[in-house]
Structure formats: C-alpha cells, structure tokens
XYZ file of C-alpha atoms in Angstrom:
486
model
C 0.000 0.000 0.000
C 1.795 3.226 -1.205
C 2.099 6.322 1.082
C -0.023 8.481 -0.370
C -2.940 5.784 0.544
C -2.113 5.556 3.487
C -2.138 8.974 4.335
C -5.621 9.422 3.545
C -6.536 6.664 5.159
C -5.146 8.422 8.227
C -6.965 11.266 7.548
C -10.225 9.602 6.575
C -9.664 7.963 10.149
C -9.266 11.597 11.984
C -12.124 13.255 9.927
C -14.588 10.476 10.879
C -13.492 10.823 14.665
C -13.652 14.866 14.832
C -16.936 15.449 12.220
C -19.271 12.391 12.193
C -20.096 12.796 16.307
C -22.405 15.213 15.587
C -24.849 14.024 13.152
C -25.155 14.079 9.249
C -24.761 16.609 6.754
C -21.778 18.425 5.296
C -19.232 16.445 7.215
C -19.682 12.716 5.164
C -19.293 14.361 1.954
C -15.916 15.334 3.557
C -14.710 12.219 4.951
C -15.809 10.592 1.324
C -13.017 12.831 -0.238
C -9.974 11.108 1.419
C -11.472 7.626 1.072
C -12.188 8.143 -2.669
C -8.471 9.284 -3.103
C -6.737 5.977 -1.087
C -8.710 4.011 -3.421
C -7.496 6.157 -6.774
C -3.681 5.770 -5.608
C -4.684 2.002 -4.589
C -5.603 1.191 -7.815
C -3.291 3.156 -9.640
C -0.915 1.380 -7.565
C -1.813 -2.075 -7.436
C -2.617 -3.346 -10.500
C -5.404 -1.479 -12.159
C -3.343 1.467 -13.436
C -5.505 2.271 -17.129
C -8.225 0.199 -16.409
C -9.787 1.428 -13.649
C -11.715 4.215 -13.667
C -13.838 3.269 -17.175
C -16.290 5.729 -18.388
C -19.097 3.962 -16.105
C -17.834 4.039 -12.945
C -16.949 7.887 -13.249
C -21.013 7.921 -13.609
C -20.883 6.068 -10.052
C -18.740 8.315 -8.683
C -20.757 10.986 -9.848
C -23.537 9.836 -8.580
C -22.075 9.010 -5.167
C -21.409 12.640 -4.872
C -24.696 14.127 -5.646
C -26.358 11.210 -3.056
C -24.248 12.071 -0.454
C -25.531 16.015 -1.072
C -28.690 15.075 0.371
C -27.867 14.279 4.222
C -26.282 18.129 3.627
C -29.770 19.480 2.332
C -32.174 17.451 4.035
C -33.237 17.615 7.932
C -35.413 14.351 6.986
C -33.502 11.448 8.357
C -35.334 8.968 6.133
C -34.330 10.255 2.492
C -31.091 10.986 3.515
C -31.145 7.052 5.426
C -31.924 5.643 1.404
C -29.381 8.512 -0.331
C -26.102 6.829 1.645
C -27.758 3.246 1.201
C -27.713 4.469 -2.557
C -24.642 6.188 -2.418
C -22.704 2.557 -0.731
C -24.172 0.782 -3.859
C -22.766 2.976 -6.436
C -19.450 3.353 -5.285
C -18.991 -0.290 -5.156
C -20.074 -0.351 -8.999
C -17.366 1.990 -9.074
C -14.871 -0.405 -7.582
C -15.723 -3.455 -9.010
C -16.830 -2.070 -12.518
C -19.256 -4.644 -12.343
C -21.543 -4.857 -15.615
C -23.892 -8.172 -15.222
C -26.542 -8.871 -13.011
C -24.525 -10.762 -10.763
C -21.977 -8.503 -10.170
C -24.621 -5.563 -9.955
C -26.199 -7.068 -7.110
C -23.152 -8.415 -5.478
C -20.473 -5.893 -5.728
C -21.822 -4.171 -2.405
C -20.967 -7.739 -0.621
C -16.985 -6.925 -1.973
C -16.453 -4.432 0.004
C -17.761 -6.087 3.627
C -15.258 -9.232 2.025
C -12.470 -6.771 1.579
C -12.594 -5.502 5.689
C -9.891 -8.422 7.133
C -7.901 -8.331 3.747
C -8.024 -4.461 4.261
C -6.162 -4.453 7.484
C -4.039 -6.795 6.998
C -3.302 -4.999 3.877
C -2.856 -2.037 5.497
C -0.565 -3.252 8.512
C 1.866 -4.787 5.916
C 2.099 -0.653 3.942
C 2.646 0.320 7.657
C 5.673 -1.682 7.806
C 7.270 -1.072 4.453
C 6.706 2.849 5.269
C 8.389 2.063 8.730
C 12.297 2.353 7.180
C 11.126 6.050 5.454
C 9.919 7.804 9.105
C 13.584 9.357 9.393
C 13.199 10.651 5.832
C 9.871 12.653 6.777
C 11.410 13.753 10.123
C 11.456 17.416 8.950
C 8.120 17.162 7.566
C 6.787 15.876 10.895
C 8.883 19.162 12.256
C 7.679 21.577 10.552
C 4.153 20.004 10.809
C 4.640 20.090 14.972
C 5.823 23.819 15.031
C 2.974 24.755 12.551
C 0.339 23.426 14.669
C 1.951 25.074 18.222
C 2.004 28.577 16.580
C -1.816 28.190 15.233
C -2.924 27.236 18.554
C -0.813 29.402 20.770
C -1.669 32.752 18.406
C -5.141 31.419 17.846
C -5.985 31.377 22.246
C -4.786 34.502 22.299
C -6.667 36.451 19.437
C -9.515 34.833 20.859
C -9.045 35.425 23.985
C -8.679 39.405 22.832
C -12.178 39.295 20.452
C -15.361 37.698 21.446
C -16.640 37.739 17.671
C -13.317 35.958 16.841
C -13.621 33.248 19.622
C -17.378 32.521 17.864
C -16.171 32.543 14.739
C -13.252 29.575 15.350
C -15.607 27.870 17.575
C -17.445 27.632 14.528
C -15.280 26.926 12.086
C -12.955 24.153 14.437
C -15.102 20.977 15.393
C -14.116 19.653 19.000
C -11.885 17.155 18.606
C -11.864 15.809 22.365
C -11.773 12.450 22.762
C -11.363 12.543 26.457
C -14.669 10.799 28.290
C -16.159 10.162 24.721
C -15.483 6.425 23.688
C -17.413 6.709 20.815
C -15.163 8.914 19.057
C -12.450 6.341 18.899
C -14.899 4.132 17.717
C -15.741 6.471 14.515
C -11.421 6.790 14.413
C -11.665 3.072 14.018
C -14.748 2.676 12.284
C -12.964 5.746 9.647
C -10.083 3.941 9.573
C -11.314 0.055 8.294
C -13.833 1.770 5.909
C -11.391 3.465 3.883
C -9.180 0.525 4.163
C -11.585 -1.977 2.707
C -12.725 0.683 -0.406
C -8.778 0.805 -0.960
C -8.388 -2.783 -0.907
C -11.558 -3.641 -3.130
C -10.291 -0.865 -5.612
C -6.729 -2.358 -5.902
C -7.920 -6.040 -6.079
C -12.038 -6.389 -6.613
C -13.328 -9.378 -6.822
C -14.795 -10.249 -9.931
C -18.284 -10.857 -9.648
C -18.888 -10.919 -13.565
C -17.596 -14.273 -13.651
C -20.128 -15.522 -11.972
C -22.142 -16.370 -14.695
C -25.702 -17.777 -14.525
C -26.688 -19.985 -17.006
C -30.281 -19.713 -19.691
C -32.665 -21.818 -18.279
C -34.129 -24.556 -20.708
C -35.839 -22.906 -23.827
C -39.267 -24.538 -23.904
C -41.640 -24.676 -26.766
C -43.368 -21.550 -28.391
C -46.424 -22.809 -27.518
C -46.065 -23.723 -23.750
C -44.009 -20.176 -23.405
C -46.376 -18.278 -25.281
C -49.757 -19.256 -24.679
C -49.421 -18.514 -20.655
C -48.020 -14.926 -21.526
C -50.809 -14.084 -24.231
C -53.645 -14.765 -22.007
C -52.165 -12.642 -19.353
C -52.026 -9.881 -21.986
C -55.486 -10.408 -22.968
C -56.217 -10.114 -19.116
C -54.213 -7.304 -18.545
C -55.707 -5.221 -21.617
C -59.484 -6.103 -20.256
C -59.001 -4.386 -17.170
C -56.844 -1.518 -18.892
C -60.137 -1.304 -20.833
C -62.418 -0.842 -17.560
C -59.432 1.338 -16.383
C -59.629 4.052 -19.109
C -63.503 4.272 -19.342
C -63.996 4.288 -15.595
C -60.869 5.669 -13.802
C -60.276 8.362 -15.912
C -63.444 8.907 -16.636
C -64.374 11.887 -13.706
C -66.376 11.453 -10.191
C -69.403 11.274 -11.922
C -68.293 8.024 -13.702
C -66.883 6.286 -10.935
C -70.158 6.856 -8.679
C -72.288 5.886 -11.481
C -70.012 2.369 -12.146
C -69.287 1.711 -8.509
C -71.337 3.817 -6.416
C -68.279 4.376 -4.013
C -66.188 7.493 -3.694
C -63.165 8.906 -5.120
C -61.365 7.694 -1.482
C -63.083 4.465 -1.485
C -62.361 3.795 -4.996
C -58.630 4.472 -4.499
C -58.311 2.269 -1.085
C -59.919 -0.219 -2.891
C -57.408 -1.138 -5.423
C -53.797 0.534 -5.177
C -51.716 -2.321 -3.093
C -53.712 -4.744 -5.269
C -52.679 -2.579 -8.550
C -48.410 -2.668 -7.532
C -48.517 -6.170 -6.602
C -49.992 -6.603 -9.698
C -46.699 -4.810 -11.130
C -44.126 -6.231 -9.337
C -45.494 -10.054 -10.197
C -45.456 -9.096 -13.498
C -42.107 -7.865 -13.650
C -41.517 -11.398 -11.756
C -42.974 -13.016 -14.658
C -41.153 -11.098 -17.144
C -37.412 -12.437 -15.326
C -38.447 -16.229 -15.916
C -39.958 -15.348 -19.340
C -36.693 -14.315 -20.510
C -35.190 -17.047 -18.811
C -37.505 -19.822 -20.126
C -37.391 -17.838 -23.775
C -37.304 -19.625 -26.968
C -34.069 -18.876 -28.972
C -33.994 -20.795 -32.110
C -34.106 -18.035 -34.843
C -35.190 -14.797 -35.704
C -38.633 -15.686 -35.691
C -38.421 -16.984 -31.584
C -36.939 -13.384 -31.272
C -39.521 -11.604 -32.868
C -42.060 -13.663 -30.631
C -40.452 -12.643 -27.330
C -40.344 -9.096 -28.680
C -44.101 -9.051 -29.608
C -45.250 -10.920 -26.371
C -43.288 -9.377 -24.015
C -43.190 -5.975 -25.325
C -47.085 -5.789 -25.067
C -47.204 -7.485 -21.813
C -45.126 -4.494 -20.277
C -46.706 -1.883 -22.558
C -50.233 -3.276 -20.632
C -48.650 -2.761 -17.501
C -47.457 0.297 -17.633
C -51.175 1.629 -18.284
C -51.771 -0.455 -14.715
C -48.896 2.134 -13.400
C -50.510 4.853 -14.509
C -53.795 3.472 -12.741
C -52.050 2.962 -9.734
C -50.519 6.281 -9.570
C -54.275 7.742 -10.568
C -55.818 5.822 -7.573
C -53.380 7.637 -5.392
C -53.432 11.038 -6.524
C -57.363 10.775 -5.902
C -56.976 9.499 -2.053
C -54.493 12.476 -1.347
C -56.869 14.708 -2.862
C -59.282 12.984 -0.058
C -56.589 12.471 2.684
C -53.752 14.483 2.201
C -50.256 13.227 1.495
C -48.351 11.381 3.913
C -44.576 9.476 4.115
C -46.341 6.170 3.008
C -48.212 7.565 0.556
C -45.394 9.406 -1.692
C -43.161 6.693 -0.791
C -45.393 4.184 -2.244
C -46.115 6.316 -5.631
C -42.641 6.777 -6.315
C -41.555 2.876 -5.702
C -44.362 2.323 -8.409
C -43.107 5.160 -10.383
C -39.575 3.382 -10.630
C -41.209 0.168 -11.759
C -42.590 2.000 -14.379
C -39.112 3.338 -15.566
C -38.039 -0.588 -15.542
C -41.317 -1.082 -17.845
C -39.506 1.233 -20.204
C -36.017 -0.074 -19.656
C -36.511 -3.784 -20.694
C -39.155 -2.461 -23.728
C -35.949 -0.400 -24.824
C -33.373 -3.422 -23.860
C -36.225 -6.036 -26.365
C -35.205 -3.078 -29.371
C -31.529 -2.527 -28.660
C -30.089 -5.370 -26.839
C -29.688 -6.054 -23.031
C -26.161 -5.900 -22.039
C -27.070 -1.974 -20.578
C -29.806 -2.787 -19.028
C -27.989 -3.997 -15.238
C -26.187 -0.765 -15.085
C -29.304 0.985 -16.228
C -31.760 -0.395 -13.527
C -28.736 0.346 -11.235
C -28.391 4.138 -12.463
C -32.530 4.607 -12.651
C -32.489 3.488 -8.912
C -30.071 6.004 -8.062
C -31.541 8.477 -9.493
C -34.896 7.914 -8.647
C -33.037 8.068 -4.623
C -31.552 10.941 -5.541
C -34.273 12.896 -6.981
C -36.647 11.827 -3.896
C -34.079 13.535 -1.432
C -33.769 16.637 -3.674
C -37.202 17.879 -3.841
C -37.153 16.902 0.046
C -40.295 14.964 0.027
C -41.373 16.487 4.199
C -41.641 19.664 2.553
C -43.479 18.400 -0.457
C -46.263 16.862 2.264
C -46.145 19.341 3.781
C -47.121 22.185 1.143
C -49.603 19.682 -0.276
C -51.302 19.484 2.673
C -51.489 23.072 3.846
C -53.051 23.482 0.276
C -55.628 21.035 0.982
C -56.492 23.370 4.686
C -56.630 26.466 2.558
C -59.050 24.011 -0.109
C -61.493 22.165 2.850
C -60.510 23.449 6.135
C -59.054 19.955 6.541
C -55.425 19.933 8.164
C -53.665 16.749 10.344
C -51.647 18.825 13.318
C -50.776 14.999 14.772
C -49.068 14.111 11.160
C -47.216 17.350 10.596
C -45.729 17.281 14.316
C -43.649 14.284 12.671
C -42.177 15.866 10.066
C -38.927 17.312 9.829
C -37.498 20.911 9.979
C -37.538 20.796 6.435
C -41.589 20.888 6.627
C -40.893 24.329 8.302
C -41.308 26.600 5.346
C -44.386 24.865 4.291
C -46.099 24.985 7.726
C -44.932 28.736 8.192
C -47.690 29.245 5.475
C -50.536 28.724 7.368
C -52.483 31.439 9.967
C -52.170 31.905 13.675
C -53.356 29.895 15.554
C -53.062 26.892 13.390
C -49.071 27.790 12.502
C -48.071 27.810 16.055
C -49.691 24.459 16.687
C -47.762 22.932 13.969
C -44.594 24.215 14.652
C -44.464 24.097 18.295
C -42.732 20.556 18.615
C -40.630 21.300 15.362
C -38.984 24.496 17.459
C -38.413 22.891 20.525
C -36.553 19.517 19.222
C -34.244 22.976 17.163
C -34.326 24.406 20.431
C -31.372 27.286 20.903
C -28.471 25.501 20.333
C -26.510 25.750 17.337
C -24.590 22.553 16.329
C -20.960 22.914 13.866
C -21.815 23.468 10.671
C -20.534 20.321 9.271
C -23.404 18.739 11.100
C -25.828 21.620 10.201
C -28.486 20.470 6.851
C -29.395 23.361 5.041
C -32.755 22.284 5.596
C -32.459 22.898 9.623
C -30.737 25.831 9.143
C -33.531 27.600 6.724
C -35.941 25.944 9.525
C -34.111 28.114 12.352
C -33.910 31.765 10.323
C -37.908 31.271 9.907
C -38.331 30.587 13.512
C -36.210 32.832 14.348
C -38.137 35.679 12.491
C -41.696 34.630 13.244
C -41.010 32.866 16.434
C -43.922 30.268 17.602
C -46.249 32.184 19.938
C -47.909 30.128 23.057
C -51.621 28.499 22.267
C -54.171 26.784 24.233
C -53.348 22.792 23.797
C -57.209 22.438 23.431
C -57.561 24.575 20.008
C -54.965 21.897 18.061
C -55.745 18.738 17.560
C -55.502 16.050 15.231
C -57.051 15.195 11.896
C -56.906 12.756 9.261
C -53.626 12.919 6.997
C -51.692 10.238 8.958
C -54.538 7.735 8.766
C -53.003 5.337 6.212
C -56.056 4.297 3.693
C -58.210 5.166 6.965
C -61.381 7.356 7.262
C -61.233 10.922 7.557
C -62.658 11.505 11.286
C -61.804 15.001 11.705
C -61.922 18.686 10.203
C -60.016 22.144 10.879
C-alpha cells in the first residue's frame, strides 16, 4: 500500500473521529473525499493502473457525490437514510466495474469481504513505510511547530475578540476524545472503511464471472400461450381502467357507487402487486425464452413488449388511484413513498421495452443508475416539505389539516407549515422548534434544511396556544377514514 494511501486513510480515520459525532450533513461528503483518493492511488498502484476508472464508474462516482448532497440538504432522516444506502451501492459499482446482473447485485458484498484483507493490507504498507519515518522527520517538524504557533496565536486572538472566539468555535469541530469512547470508535470505524474501499479498488473481486446460465428454452407454444392470455387479461381491465378511472367522479359513482377515497383504497396495493409479479414473470420469461431463430426473437419481442406496454397503463392506474386518495386524505410518508416505488417500476417497464429493441447488455447498469436516481431525486425535492405544502393546500381548499401528522415531520416541513395562519401555525410548529431548540450545532453537522428551519423561527417565532384549540385530523390515517376537520 503506497504512502499516499495511506495517508488518507489516516486522515479519513481523523475526519470520521472529529466530524461524524455530531450528526449528518456536510461532514460525510468530507470524509468521502480522502477515502475516494486511497482508493485512486490504490488502484493506480496495485494493478489497475488504465483500467480502472472506465467511463461507467466515473457515472458512479458521480452519482455518489450528488447522493451524499442530500444528508447536507435534508433535515429528513429517512431520504437521507436511502441517499447513503444508494450512495454505498454505487461506489462499489465503481470499484468493481461490475456490468452483469450478478456482479450488480453483489459488488456491495466486496467491500464487507475486503474488511480483514483491508487491514491486513494495510498493517503490511505500515511496515514497508516504517524504514522512510527518518526521511519525513522534517516534515513531521515543521508540521509540529505549525500546529503550536496556530494554537498558541489562535488562544490569544480569541481570547482578545469575542466575535473571533465565535467565529473559530465555529469553524474548528471539537476534537476531544477525552470521556467520549465513541469517538475512537468512529477513528476506528474511519479507519477500516477506507481501508476496505482501498483494498476492493486495488484487487475487486470479480463478480462478472459468476455467470448464470439460460434456463431450458421450452416450446413456443407452452411459453407463449401462458403470456398471451395474461395480456389479454391485462388489456381487459386496462379497458375498464380508461372508461372508468379516468373517466371523472361522476363516472366512478355511477359504475361503482363508491367514492373517489373508497375507490382508491380499494385497489392501489392490489394494482403494484400486480406490477411487481409481473415484472416477476417477465425475469423467468426471458429465462424460459425460446431462442432458435429470428422468428423466436420476434415472438419474445411481440409478447413481451405488449405485456409491459399493458402494464405500464396499470402504473398509470395505480398512480391515478393515489393522486385521488391524497386529494381525499392528504399526502403522507407512506403515501409518496409508495407512488414513487411504483413510479420506478414504471421506468423498468420502459427499460426492458428499450433493452427487447436494442439489446440487453445496458440494461444492469441501467436499472442500477434509474435506482439512483430515482433516490436521488426523492431527497432533492425533500419529500417532508413536499407533504407538507400539499397538505397546507388542501387546509386552505377544505378546512381539513392533520396537526398529529405534521408534528412528525422534519425541519424541512418548516417553510411549508410557516404558510398557514395563527393559531393553526403555532400548533404545527411548536414541537418542530423545541426539538431545534437554541443551540446551534458545527456546521458540518448543520443540513441546510435545519438551518432555513431556524432563520424562519427565528423571524416569526412560535407564539404560546391553548393545547385544546390543536388537535388532530386525518392525513396520517393510512387508507383510513377521515374523522376530523379544521
């Protein structure tokens, strides 16, 4: 393991320990910078020098970036909870260049395998660096005297100005490790991350080789005659779906005699099981394919290409359904997390019709890059605030508002909720200021989110009201009644 390596790892190690104590935000874009350069000099180093980064995994990297912008913009926990899931994924596409299914869905599990390798890996660079420590002896030096000059002339200008105390308390995160175990467990935790990236990025393992093998073709009839009555199945009920779902209220009372709600409770889960079986059948389709000829091609284009072509009108349906309960109940977590899942399934739809035209060896990395950004774009329009403006809409509409539900939500709601009038602001922002309360934390830790949150507040602070004028409503009710109006 060359020096260079190994002095990020070090400092990937130190960052973790002095930012990541504090919560989430600026600070793991930070400590990604270090580990993304010991695995560049690892690679370069060890074996991969011109063949590692391809034009592919620069997309990864670029996409590990913008997910790990999220945690810095959101106060949500949640998004930013799937943006790092996301993020973990991509980079080990990145290290592993993986470009089949089986190395798309494994390559995370390379970088767990690479831990023990990682240190061991790293103890043996510690050792060959051990004969150069009297060559960077005047480095170290110079290092030593810089850092007693900054802190001796650094206590005393801020022991002189009160603004420039605030200012480097600000700017300098408390690096203290005494009475605070946990921070040598992020130190340690830093320092066997960035190890195992290195390690997988100068030696991956190569999950491509795994290869899976076509099952059995079986005969155009017994493939085909399954598929093309689930088609004909699939385009009756698109049929009822166009003439009654998009057909106004008036139509649905007259067909069903329920209401918009009603009609929506009624059939969404059913509608995105619906897709994801299908999708299901779609996998052992292709795997149980005839391939003779052109002709068995053409077949699996034809049946297959209609079958998701019919499905993706049952998206659509699905998505209708639960546009008209928000309109009902307001939009909750659940509810836009649920509409975007089947939104994404609907973007695989497209993917395999486009694969059936122009060949399939794109499509892992292409499911793999929609997922990301579907992540991505879920934490960047900051889906709290998003429920949150919907449903102060939908007060300003019907009088209707949830105070229980939007207690929940996160600073980034604040904005939103500071739309609505006295009293009914106050009651849903009273819990939101107290968990901000009056203390600042560093700004690596700080989202942008929580801090746009805090200058609102701040402005228009939260004035006292009676407990009995807010109370609860019918927003958070998942596919419930609503039982209460404001």
């Amino acid at each position: 393991m060359g020096p260079v390596a190994l002095g990020a790892v070090l400092v990937a190690g130190l960052l973790s320990m002095v930012l990541l104590g504090d919560g989430l935000a600026w600070n793991l874009l930070i400590v990604a910078v270090p580990v993304g350069v010991a695995a560049w000099f690892s690679a370069q180093r060890d074996g991969r020098r011109g063949r590692w980064p391809r034009p592919w995994s620069w997309v990864w990297v670029g996409g590990v970036a913008a997910l790990l912008v999220v945690p810095a913009l959101r106060d949500a926990g949640w998004p930013s909870f799937l943006a790092i899931v996301a993020a973990f994924a991509l980079g080990s596409l990145a290290l592993h260049g993986s470009r089949t299914w089986t190395g798309v869905i494994l390559s995370p599990l390379g970088v767990f395998e690479a831990v023990v390798p990682g240190l061991r890996w790293g103890w043996s660079g510690v050792r060959e660096r051990a004969g150069e420590v009297r060559g960077a002896a005047s480095v170290l030096r110079a290092v030593a005297v810089t850092v007693v000059l900054l802190a001796v002339f650094g206590a005393l200008f801020a022991g002189a100005d009160a603004a420039f105390a605030d200012l480097l308390g600000a700017l300098i995160p408390d690096a203290s490790v005494a009475g605070s175990p946990w921070r040598i467990v992020l130190l340690a935790a830093g320092v066997v991350g960035a190890l195992a990236v290195a390690r997988t990025a100068a030696s991956p393992v190569r999950w491509d080789r795994l290869v899976v093998g076509p099952g059995r073709a079986r005969g155009r009839v017994e493939w085909a005659l399954p598929l093309v009555v689930l088609t004909a199945l699939f385009a009756a009920f698109n049929a009822v779906q166009l003439a009654v779902l998009f057909g106004g209220y008036d139509t649905v009372l007259d067909k069903t005699g329920l209401s918009y709600s009603a009609y929506a409770r009624q059939g969404f889960w059913q509608l995105l099981l619906a897709t994801l079986l299908t999708l299901l059948v779609i996998v052992f389709a292709l795997r149980w394919a005839p391939r003779d000829g052109a002709r068995d091609r053409t077949l699996v284009r034809g049946v297959l290409g209609t079958l998701c072509a019919m499905t993706l009108v049952v998206v659509a349906s699905a998505v209708r359904r639960m546009d008209m309960y928000v309109e009902a109940y307001g939009l909750t977590r659940l509810r836009i997390s649920v509409v975007s899942v089947e939104l994404w399934l609907g973007v695989i739809l497209l993917l395999i019709m486009a694969a059936g035209v122009w060949g399939a060896r794109w499509l892992p990395r292409a499911v793999a890059a929609s997922a990301a950004a579907g992540v991505l774009a879920f934490g960047l329009l900051s889906p709290d605030a998003l429920i949150a403006e919907r449903n102060v809409q939908r007060y300003e509409e019907t009088g209707k508002f949830d105070f229980d539900y939007a207690r929940q939500l996160s600073a980034d709601a604040v904005p939103a909720l500071d739309g609505l009038p006295e009293p009914q602001r106050s009651c849903a922002l009273k819990e939101l200021a107290d968990e901000l309360g009056d203390e600042r934390g560093p700004w690596f830790a700080t989202s942008v989110g929580e801090a746009r949150a805090r200058r609102i507040i701040e402005k228009r602070p939260v004035v006292a009201v009676d407990a009995t004028r807010c109370g609860g409503g019918d927003a958070g009710r998942d596919f419930g009644p609503s039982t209460t109006s404001y």
